[in-house]
Structure formats: structure tokens, C-alpha cells
Coordinates of C-alpha atoms in Angstrom, one line a residue:
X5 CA 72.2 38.7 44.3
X6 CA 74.4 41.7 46.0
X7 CA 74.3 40.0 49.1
X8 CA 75.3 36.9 47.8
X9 CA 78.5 38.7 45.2
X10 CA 79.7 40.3 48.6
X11 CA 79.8 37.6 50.3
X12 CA 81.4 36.0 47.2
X13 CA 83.8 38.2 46.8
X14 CA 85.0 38.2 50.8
X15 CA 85.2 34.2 50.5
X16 CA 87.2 34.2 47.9
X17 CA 89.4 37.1 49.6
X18 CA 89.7 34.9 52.3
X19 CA 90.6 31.8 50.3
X20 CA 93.3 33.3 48.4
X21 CA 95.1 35.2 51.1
X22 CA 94.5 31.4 52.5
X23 CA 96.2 29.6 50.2
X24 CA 99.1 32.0 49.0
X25 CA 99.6 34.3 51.9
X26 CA 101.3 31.7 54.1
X27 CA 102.0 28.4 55.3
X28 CA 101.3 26.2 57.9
X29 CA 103.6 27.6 60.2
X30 CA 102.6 31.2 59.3
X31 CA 100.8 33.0 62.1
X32 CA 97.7 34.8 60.1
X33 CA 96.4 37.9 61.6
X34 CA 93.4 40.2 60.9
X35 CA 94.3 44.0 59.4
X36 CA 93.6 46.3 61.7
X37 CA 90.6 48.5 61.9
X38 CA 90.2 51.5 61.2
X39 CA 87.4 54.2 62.1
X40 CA 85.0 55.7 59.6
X41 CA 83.3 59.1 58.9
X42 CA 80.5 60.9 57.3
X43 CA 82.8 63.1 55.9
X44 CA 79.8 64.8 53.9
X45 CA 75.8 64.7 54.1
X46 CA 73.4 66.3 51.6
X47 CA 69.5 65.7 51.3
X48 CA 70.4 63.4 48.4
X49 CA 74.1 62.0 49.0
X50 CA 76.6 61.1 51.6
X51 CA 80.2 60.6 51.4
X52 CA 81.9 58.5 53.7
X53 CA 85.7 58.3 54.6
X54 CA 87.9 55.9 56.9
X55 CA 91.6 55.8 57.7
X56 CA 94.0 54.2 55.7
X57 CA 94.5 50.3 57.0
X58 CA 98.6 49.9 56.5
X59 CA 98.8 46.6 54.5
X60 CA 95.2 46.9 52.9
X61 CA 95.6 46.3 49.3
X62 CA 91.5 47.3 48.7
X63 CA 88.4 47.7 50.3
X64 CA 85.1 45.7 49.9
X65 CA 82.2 47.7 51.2
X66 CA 78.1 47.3 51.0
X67 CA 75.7 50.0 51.1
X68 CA 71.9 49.7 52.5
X69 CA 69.3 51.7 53.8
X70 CA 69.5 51.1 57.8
X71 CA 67.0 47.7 59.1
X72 CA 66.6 47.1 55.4
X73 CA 67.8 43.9 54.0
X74 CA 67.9 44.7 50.7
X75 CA 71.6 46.2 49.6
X76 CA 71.8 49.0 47.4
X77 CA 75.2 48.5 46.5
X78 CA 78.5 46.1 46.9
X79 CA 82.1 46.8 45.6
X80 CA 85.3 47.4 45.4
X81 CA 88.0 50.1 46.2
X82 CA 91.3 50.7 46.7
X83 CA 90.5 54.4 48.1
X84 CA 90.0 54.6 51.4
X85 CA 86.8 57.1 50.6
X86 CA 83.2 56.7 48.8
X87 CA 80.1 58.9 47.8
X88 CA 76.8 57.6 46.9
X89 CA 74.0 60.0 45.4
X90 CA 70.7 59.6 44.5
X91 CA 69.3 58.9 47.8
X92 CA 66.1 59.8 50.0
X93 CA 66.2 62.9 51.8
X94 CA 66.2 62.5 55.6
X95 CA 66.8 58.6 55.5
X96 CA 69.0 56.8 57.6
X97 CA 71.5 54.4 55.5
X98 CA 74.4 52.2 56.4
X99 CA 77.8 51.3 55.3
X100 CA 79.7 48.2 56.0
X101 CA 83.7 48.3 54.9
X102 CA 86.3 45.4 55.4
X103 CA 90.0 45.7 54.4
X104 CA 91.5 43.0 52.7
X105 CA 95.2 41.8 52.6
X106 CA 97.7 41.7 49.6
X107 CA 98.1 38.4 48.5
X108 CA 101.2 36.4 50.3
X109 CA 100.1 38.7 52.6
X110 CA 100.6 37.7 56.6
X111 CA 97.5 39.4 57.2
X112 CA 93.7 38.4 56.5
X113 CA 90.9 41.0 56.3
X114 CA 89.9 42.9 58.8
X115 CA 87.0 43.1 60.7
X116 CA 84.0 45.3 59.7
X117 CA 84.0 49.1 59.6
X118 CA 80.4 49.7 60.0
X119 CA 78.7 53.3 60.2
X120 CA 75.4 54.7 60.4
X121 CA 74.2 58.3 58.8
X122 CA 71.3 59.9 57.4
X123 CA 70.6 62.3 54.3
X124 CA 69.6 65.7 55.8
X125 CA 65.9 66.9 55.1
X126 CA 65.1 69.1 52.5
X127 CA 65.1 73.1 53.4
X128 CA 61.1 73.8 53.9
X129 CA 60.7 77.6 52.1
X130 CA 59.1 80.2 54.4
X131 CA 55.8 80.2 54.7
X132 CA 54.3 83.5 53.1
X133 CA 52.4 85.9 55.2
X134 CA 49.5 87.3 53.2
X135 CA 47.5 90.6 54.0
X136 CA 43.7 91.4 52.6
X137 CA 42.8 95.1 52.0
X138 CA 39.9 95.8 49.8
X139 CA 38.7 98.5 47.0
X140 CA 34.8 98.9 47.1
X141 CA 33.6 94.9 46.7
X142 CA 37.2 94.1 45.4
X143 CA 39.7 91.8 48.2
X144 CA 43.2 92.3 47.5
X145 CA 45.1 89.5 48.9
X146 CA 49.1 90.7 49.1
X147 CA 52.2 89.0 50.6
X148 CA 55.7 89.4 50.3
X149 CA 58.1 87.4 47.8
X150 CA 59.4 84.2 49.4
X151 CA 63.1 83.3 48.4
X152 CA 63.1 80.3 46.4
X153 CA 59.6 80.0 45.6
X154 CA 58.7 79.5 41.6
X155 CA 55.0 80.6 42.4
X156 CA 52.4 80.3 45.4
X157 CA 48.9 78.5 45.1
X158 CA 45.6 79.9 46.8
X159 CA 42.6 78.8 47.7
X160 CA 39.8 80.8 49.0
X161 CA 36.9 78.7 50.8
X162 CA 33.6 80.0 52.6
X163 CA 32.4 79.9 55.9
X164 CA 31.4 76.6 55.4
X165 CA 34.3 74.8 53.7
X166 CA 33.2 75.2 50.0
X167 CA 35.8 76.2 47.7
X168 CA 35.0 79.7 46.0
X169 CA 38.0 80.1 44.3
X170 CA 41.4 78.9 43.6
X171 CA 44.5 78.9 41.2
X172 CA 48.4 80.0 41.5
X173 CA 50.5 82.9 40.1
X174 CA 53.9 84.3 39.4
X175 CA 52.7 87.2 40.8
X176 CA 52.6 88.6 45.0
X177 CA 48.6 89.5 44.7
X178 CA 45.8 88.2 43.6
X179 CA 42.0 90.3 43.5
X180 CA 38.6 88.6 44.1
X181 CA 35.5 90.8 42.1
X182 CA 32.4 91.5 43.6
X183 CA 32.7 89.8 47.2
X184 CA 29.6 89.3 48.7
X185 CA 29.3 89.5 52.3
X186 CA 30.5 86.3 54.7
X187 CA 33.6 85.0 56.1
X188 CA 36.1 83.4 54.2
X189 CA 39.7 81.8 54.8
X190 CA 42.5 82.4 52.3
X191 CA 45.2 79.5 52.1
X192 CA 48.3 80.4 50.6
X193 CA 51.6 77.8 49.7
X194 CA 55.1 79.0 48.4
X195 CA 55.8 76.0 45.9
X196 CA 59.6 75.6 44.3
X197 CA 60.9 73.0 41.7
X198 CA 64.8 74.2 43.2
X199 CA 66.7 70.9 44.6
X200 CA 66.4 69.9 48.3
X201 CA 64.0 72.3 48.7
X202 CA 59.7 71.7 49.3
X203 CA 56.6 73.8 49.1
X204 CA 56.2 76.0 51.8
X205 CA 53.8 75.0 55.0
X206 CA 50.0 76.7 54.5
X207 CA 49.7 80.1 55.4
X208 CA 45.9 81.4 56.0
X209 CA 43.9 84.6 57.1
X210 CA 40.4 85.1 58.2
X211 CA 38.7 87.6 55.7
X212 CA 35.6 88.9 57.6
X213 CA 33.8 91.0 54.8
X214 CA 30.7 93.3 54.5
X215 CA 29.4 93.9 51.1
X216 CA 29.6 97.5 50.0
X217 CA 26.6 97.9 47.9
X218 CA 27.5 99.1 44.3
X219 CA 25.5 102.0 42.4
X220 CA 24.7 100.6 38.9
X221 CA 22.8 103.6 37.2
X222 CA 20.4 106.1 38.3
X223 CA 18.1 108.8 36.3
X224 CA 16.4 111.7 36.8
X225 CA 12.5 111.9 36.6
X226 CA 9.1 113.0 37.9
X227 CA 7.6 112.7 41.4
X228 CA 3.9 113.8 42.4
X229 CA 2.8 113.9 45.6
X230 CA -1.2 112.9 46.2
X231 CA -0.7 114.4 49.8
X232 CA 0.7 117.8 48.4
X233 CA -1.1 118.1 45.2
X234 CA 2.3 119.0 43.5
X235 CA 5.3 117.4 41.5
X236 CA 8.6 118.2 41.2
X237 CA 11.9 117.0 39.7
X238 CA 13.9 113.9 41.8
X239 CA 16.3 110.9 41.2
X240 CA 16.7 107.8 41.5
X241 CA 19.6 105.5 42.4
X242 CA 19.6 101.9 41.6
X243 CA 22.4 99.5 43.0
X244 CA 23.8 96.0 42.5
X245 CA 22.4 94.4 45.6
X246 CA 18.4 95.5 44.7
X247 CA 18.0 98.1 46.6
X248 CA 17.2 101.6 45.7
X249 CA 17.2 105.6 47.1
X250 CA 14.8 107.9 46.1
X251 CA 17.4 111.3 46.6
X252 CA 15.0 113.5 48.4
X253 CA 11.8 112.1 47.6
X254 CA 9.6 115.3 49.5
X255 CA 12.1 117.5 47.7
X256 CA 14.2 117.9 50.7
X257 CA 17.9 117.4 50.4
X258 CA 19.3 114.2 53.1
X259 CA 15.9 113.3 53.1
X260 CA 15.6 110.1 50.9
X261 CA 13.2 106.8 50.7
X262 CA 15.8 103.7 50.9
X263 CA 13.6 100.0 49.3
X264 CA 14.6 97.1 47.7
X265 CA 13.0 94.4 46.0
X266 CA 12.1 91.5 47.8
X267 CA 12.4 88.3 45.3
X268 CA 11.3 85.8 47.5
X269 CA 7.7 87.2 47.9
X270 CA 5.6 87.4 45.3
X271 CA 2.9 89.0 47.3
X272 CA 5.2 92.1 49.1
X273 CA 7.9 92.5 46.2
X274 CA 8.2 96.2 47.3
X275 CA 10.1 96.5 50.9
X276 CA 11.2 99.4 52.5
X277 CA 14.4 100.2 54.8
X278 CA 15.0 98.4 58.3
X279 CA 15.7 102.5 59.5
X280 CA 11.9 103.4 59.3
X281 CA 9.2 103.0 62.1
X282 CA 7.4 100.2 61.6
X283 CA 3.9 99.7 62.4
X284 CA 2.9 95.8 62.7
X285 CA -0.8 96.7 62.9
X286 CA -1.3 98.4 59.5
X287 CA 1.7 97.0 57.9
X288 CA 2.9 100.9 57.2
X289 CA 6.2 102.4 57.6
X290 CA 6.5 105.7 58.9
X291 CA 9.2 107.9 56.7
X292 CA 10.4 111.2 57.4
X293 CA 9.9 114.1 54.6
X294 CA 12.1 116.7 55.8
X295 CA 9.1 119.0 55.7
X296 CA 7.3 121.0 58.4
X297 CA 3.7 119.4 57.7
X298 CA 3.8 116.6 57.1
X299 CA 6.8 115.7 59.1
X300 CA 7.1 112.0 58.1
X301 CA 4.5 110.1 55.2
X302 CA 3.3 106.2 55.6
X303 CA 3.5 103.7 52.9
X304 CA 1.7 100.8 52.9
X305 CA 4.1 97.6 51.7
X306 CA 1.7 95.2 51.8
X307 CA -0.5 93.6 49.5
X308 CA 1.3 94.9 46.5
X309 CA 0.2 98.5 47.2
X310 CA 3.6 100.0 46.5
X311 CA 4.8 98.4 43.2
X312 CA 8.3 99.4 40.9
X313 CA 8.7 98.6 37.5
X314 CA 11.7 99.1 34.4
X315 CA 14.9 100.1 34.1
X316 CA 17.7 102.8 33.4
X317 CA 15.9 103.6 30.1
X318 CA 12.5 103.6 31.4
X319 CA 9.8 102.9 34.5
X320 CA 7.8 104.2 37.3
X321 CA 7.8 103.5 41.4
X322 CA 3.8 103.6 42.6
X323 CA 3.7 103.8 46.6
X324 CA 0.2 103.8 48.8
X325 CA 0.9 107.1 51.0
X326 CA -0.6 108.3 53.9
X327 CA -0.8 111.1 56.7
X328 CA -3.3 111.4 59.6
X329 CA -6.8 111.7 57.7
X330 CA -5.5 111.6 54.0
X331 CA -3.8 109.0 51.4
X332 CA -3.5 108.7 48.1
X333 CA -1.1 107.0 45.4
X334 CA 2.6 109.0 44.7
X335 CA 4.3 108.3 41.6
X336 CA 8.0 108.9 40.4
X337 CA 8.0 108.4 36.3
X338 CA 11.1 108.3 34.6
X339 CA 13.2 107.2 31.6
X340 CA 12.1 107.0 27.9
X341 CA 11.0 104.8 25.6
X342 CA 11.9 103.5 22.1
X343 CA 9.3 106.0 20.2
X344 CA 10.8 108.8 22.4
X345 CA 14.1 108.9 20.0
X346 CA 11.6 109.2 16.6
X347 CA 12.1 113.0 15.3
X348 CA 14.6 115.5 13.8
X349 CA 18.1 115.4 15.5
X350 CA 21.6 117.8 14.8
X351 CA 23.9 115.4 13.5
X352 CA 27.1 116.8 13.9
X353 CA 30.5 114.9 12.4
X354 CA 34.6 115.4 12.7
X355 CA 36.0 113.0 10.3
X356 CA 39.7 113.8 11.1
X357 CA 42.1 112.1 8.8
X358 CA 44.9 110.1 11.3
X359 CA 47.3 110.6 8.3
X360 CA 47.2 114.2 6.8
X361 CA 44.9 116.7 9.2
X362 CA 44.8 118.7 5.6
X363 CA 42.0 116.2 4.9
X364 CA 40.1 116.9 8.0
X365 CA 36.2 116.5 7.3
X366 CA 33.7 117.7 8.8
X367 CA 29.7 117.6 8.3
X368 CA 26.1 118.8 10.2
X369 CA 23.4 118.1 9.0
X370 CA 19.3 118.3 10.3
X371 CA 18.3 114.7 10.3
X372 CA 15.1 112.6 10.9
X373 CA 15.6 109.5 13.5
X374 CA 13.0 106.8 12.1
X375 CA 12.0 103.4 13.9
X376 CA 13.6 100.5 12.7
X377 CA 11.7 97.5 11.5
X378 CA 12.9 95.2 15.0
X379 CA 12.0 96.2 18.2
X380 CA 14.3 98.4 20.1
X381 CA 15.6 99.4 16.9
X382 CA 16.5 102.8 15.0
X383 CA 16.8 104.4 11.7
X384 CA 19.7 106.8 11.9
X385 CA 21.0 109.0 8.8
X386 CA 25.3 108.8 9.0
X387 CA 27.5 112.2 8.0
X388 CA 28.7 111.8 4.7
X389 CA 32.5 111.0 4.3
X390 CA 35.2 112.5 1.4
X391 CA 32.5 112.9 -1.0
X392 CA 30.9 109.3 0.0
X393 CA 26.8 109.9 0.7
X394 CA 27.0 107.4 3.4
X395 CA 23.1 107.5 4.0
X396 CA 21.4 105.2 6.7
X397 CA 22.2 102.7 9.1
X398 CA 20.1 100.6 11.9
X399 CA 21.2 100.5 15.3
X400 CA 19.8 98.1 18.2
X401 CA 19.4 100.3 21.5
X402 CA 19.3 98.7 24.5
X403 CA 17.2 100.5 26.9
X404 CA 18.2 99.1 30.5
X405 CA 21.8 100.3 29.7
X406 CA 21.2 103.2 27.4
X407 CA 23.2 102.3 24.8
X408 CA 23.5 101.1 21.2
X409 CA 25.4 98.6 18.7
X410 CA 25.6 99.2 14.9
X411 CA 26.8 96.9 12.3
X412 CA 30.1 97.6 10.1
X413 CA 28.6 99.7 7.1
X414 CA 29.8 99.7 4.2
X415 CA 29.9 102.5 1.8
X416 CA 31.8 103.4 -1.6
X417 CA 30.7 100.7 -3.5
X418 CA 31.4 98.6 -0.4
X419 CA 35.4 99.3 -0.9
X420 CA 35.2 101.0 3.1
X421 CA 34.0 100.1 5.9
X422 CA 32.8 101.9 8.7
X423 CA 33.2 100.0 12.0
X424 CA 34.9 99.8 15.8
X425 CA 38.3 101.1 16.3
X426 CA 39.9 97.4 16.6
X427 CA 38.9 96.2 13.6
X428 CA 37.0 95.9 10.0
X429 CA 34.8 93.9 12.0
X430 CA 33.8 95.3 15.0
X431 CA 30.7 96.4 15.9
X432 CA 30.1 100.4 16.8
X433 CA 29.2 101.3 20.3
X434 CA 27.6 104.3 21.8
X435 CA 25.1 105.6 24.4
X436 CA 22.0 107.2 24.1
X437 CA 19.7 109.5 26.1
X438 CA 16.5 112.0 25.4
X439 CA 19.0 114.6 24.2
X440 CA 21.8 112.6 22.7
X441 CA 22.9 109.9 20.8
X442 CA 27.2 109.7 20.9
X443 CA 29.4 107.3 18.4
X444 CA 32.1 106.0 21.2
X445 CA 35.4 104.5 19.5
X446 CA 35.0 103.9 15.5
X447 CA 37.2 103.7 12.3
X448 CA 36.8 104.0 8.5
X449 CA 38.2 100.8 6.5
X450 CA 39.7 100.4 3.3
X451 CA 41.8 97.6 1.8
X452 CA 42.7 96.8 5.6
X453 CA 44.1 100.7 6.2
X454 CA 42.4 102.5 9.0
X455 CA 42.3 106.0 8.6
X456 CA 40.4 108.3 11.2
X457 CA 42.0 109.4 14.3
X458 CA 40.6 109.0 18.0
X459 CA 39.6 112.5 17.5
X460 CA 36.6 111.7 15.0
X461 CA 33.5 111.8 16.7
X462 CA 29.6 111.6 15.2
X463 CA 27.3 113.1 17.7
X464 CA 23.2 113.6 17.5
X465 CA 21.5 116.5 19.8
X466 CA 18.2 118.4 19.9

């Protein structure tokens, strides 16, 4: 229909300067025409200009993108300039312009003006250049800020081309927890919502990474030698990747037994280090002691000889030793169990006002620990609290982690509450060994008010 106004409107241009502009003697001739311009190009809008055509009364023009047939837009003007926005970035368009005559004119429109120009692309932001560093099993990805960029999407993948991660952020960093050990690729995009600007081209790194194994607890305990005929105090180390070190296991410092537990074999659960001489023949590993005589000790892996059992709290690691003529069974024993805690403790108590330190509290006390009536559970006697008896509360221990939850109490004819720091309704937390049981963070309650300080503690010795 724009096609067919133009040409509408140029016939009837045509007839009227035709039929008024002169007569039959008249000698009609075209305006004269002029050149034209891009006199302005964005990603989004061009402006085009063309000289003024002296007896041009107005200007017809039509606007399409270039080898397109269908026309954007047809007019009228009598300026000798025109803008259109809203376009496609980077796309070629064209504009066709004819002059037309004043009526009675002598003159009949001109031939076309006709130019060609495109919409410039839009600006492409910098491609960020990201940098890995790590912190133990932690990979710190960091780049520098791009300009224009609202915020930058990452993806992390595997060696194989499975996603392991991804997300965006406002932020220049982003942290992956407990890495395990592989090769990865980090792909990293600058993205902006500014006008006539796009998202940034992929940036990526290789991130070649070897697991640092983790130490998750480790206790003290009990080993006896069947080859010496003697025990003696050693640790043990557990880490996060099931492997263990026995620190000086012949009771010679830098002299330790590395294992770890095989999962896959039912029937040889217990193996020891790569490091140790290996002999194929009796399935034994040779391991050095540190001592004189004897100078290195063979265990016996196979056929569940050597066997480990428990936790932090509580367990025992049974190995088949030999050397030359003799063997026997070692045994390192260590940890306690829940029974262990049963008995008379020191409870001592600083219930330190947060308020008024004049009405600083404090209470000791001998006091019998008692089982409690579900497993892993204990009886403990609380320090009384301005004048409240606060008597006794249950607490679950948790033996792998050594440490305990207690309910809120309440006490006072149930008008306070004794329970975590954050609120009425938090549980209490605290750890427990053979020697000590320790209150971490708690608060006393009432009518929504706390009142203790971070100063109050409740600890149990003997």
C-alpha cells in the first residue's frame, strides 16, 4: 500500500504540474538533481541530507531496507533533510528522493536522488580476561571490571564437557568449594543491557587442578606393638579424601604409616601408601619404623588382615605385622564412648548480665553426668541462674564430631528461656571430650529480651 501511495502521490504531482504549470507551447523541464548524504549513521538511525533543488516546492522520498521490496516508509517534505530511527544495527537501507515543482511551475520533478547506507554495528564489550589462584581445595576465578558490562556469566565444565557449575554475578570473582582433582575450562561473558552495545565474546582458561587432601579431625590414642611387647601414646590424622597417617606409629617422629580405605573392595578395605615396598608374593608392604631393629615392619593388606573401624569420638586400626621370624597383630585404640561421659563433673558457670555487670552471676557446682533415656544421649545438671534452680537438661552427643545439641529450656515457671545466641528458639551447641564438655554461644530469654553477654560461658571438667 506504500508502494502504491508513492507512486500515487508522484502521478498526481505529475498531473497537476501537467495541467496548471503550462501550456501547450510551454517547454516542460525536469528540476535539477541534486546529490545526497548520510549526513549521520548510528547502530539504530540514519539521517540523510541533499542540496536544496532551486524551484523544488517539496520532496517525496521512500525509505526501504536495500534488495527488499517491501518500503518502510513514503512521504512528504519540504526540508531538504530526514532521520529515521528504530532500525537494525549494521543493515544496509536505501533512500529514494524526487523534487517536485510548484504548481504553474515550468518545471516537472526531478529525477531520483537515490542513496545507499548502512546502520553501524553495535560496540562488542571487551572480552574479560579471567585468572584462577586457589586457597587449599578452594579455585578463585578473578578478572578485571569490563566498562559497560552490567554483570558477567560463567560456566565451569569438566574435562569431558559436563557442566559442573554455572551462574552470573555483579561481582569480579567467583570461588568453587572443595575441587576435586581434573581439568576444567572456565567460560566467562561480559553481558550489558546499555544501547548499541552486546555481550562480550567468551573468554576461557584451562584450570589444571590437584586435589589438596583436607584434614577433618584427628585424636590421640593407644598403640601396642606385638613385635616390641610395648605401647605407647600416638595420633591419628583422618582427611577428607579417606586416607589416613598414623604420626609416628613406631614412636619415631617423621616416621608415619600413610592408608586409606579402599571402598570398592570389600575383601581388601584396608590399603596402604603407593611410597612403601611392595611385595607381590606375600601381598605385604614393607614400612620403615625409624628404629634401629627393626628397621622397617610388614603388614599384610590382604584378606582383611589389617581392618579400621569408628570415628573422631571412638575406634581402633588392627594391622597383621611382621619382621624376619616374628608377627603378630598391632593395635592403635582410641576415642571414647557414650558410657565414658557417665560420672561426677566441675560445672563451672559466668552468667554475666549484658545490661548491668552489677548483676554478674556466677556458680560451680560438683555434678553427676547421667545417661539419658535415647542413645547417644546425656543427663546434664545446668548452673542455677538469679535465684532460678535451673536443674537438668538432655543433650544429644554426636560422637563422630564430638559435639552436642540441647533443646531451649525453660525455667522460672517457663517465663525464660535458655537457648542459642540468635534466638528463643535456637538450639545450644557445644563440644565434648573425655575431659570437657563446653556451652559455645547461648542466651537467657524473657518476654523476647536477651540478657547474657558473649562473655557467659557454662563449662564441665574433671
Amino acid at each position: 500500500m506504500k508502494l502504491h501511495k508513492f507512486i500515487g502521490l508522484l502521478g498526481a504531482a505529475l498531473f497537476i504540474s501537467a495541467m496548471t504549470g503550462c501550456s501547450d507551447d510551454d517547454s516542460v523541464t525536469p528540476l535539477d538533481k541534486s546529490d545526497m548524504i548520510v549526513d549521520d549513521a548510528t547502530y539504530s538511525s540514519l539521517t540523510f541530507r541533499w542540496g536544496k533543488v532551486d524551484g523544488a516546492r517539496q520532496y517525496s522520498y521512500q525509505f526501504a531496507k536495500s534488495g527488499s521490496s517491501t518500503i518502510l516508509e513514503t512521504g512528504l517534505t519540504k526540508d531538504n533533510h530526514i532521520t529515521f530511527t528504530g532500525l537494525d544495527h549494521d543493515t544496509e537501507y536505501t533512500l529514494t528522493v524526487l523534487a517536485y515543482a510548484a504548481v504553474n511551475s515550468d518545471h516537472t520533478t526531478s529525477e531520483p536522488i537515490v542513496l545507499s547506507a548502512r546502520t553501524t554495528d553495535l560496540t562488542t564489550l571487551e572480552s574479560p580476561q579471567p585468572a584462577w589462584s586457589r586457597e587449599a581445595n578452594t579455585v578463585i576465578v578473578q578478572w578485571q571490571a569490563v566498562d559497560g558490562a552490567r554483570d558477567y556469566s560463567y560456566t565451569l565444565t569438566d574435562a569431558d564437557g559436563n557442566e559442573i557449575d554455572s551462574g552470573s554475578t555483579y561481582d569480579t570473582s567467583v570461588n568453587f568449594t572443595q575441587f576435586a582433582t581434573g581439568q576444567y575450562t572456565f567460560s566467562l561473558v561480559a553481558q550489558t543491557t546499555q544501547e548499541g552495545y552486546r555481550n562480550s565474546a567468551p573468554a576461557q582458561i584451562s584450570i589444571d587442578f590437584t586435589r589438596e587432601r583436607e584434614e577433618l579431625w584427628r585424636t590421640a590414642g593407644k598403640y601396642t606393638s606385638a613385635l616390641l611387647n610395648d605401647t605407647w601414646d600416638a595420633t591419628l590424622v583422618a582427611y577428607d579424601d579417606n586416607s589416613y597417617t598414623l604420626l609416628s606409629w613406631y614412636g619415631t617422629d617423621g616416621y608415619n604409616l600413610e592408608f586409606s580405605i579402599d571402598q570398592t573392595d570389600a575383601n581388601d578395605m584396608f590399603r596402604l601408601g603407593s611410597e612403601y615396598t611392595y611385595d607381590s608374593a606375600t601381598d605385604t608392604y614393607s614400612v620403615p619404623t625409624g628404629l634401629t631393629s627393626p628397621a622397617s615392619v610388614g603388614v599384610q593388606a590382604s584378606g582383611n588382615r589389617c581392618a579400621m573401624e569408628g570415628n573422631a569420638g571412638k575406634g581402633s586400626v588392627v594391622l597383621a605385622v611382621s619382621s624376619g621370624s616374628s608377627s603378630g597383630t598391632d593395635r592403635f585404640v582410641w576415642g571414647v564412648s557414650i558410657e565414658d561421659f557417665i560420672g561426677e563433673w566441675n560445672l563451672s558457670a559466668g552468667m554475666l548480665d549484658a545490661y548491668d555487670s552489677s548483676y554478674d552471676e556466677y556458680y560451680t557446682s560438683t555434678v553427676t553426668v547421667s545417661l539419658g533415656s535415647e542413645p547417644n544421649t546425656l543427663v546434664i545438671p545446668l548452673p542455677n541462674y538469679y535465684g532460678y534452680v535451673l536443674g537438668s537438661s538432655t543433650i544429644v552427643v554426636d560422637l563422630d564430631s564430638m559435639t552436642f545439641t540441647m533443646q531451649p529450656f525453660s525455667f522460672g515457671n517457663n517465663t525464660w528461656i535458655l537457648s542459642g545466641a540468635d534466638s528463643s528458639t535456637t538450639p545450644i551447641t557445644g563440644t565434648i571430650s573425655a575431659n570437657k564438655i563446653e556451652f559455645s554461644g547461648f542466651q537467657a530469654w524473657n518476654d523476647g529480651w536477651d540478657y547474657l553477654s558473649s562473655d557467659s560461658y557454662i563449662t564441665y571438667t574433671r
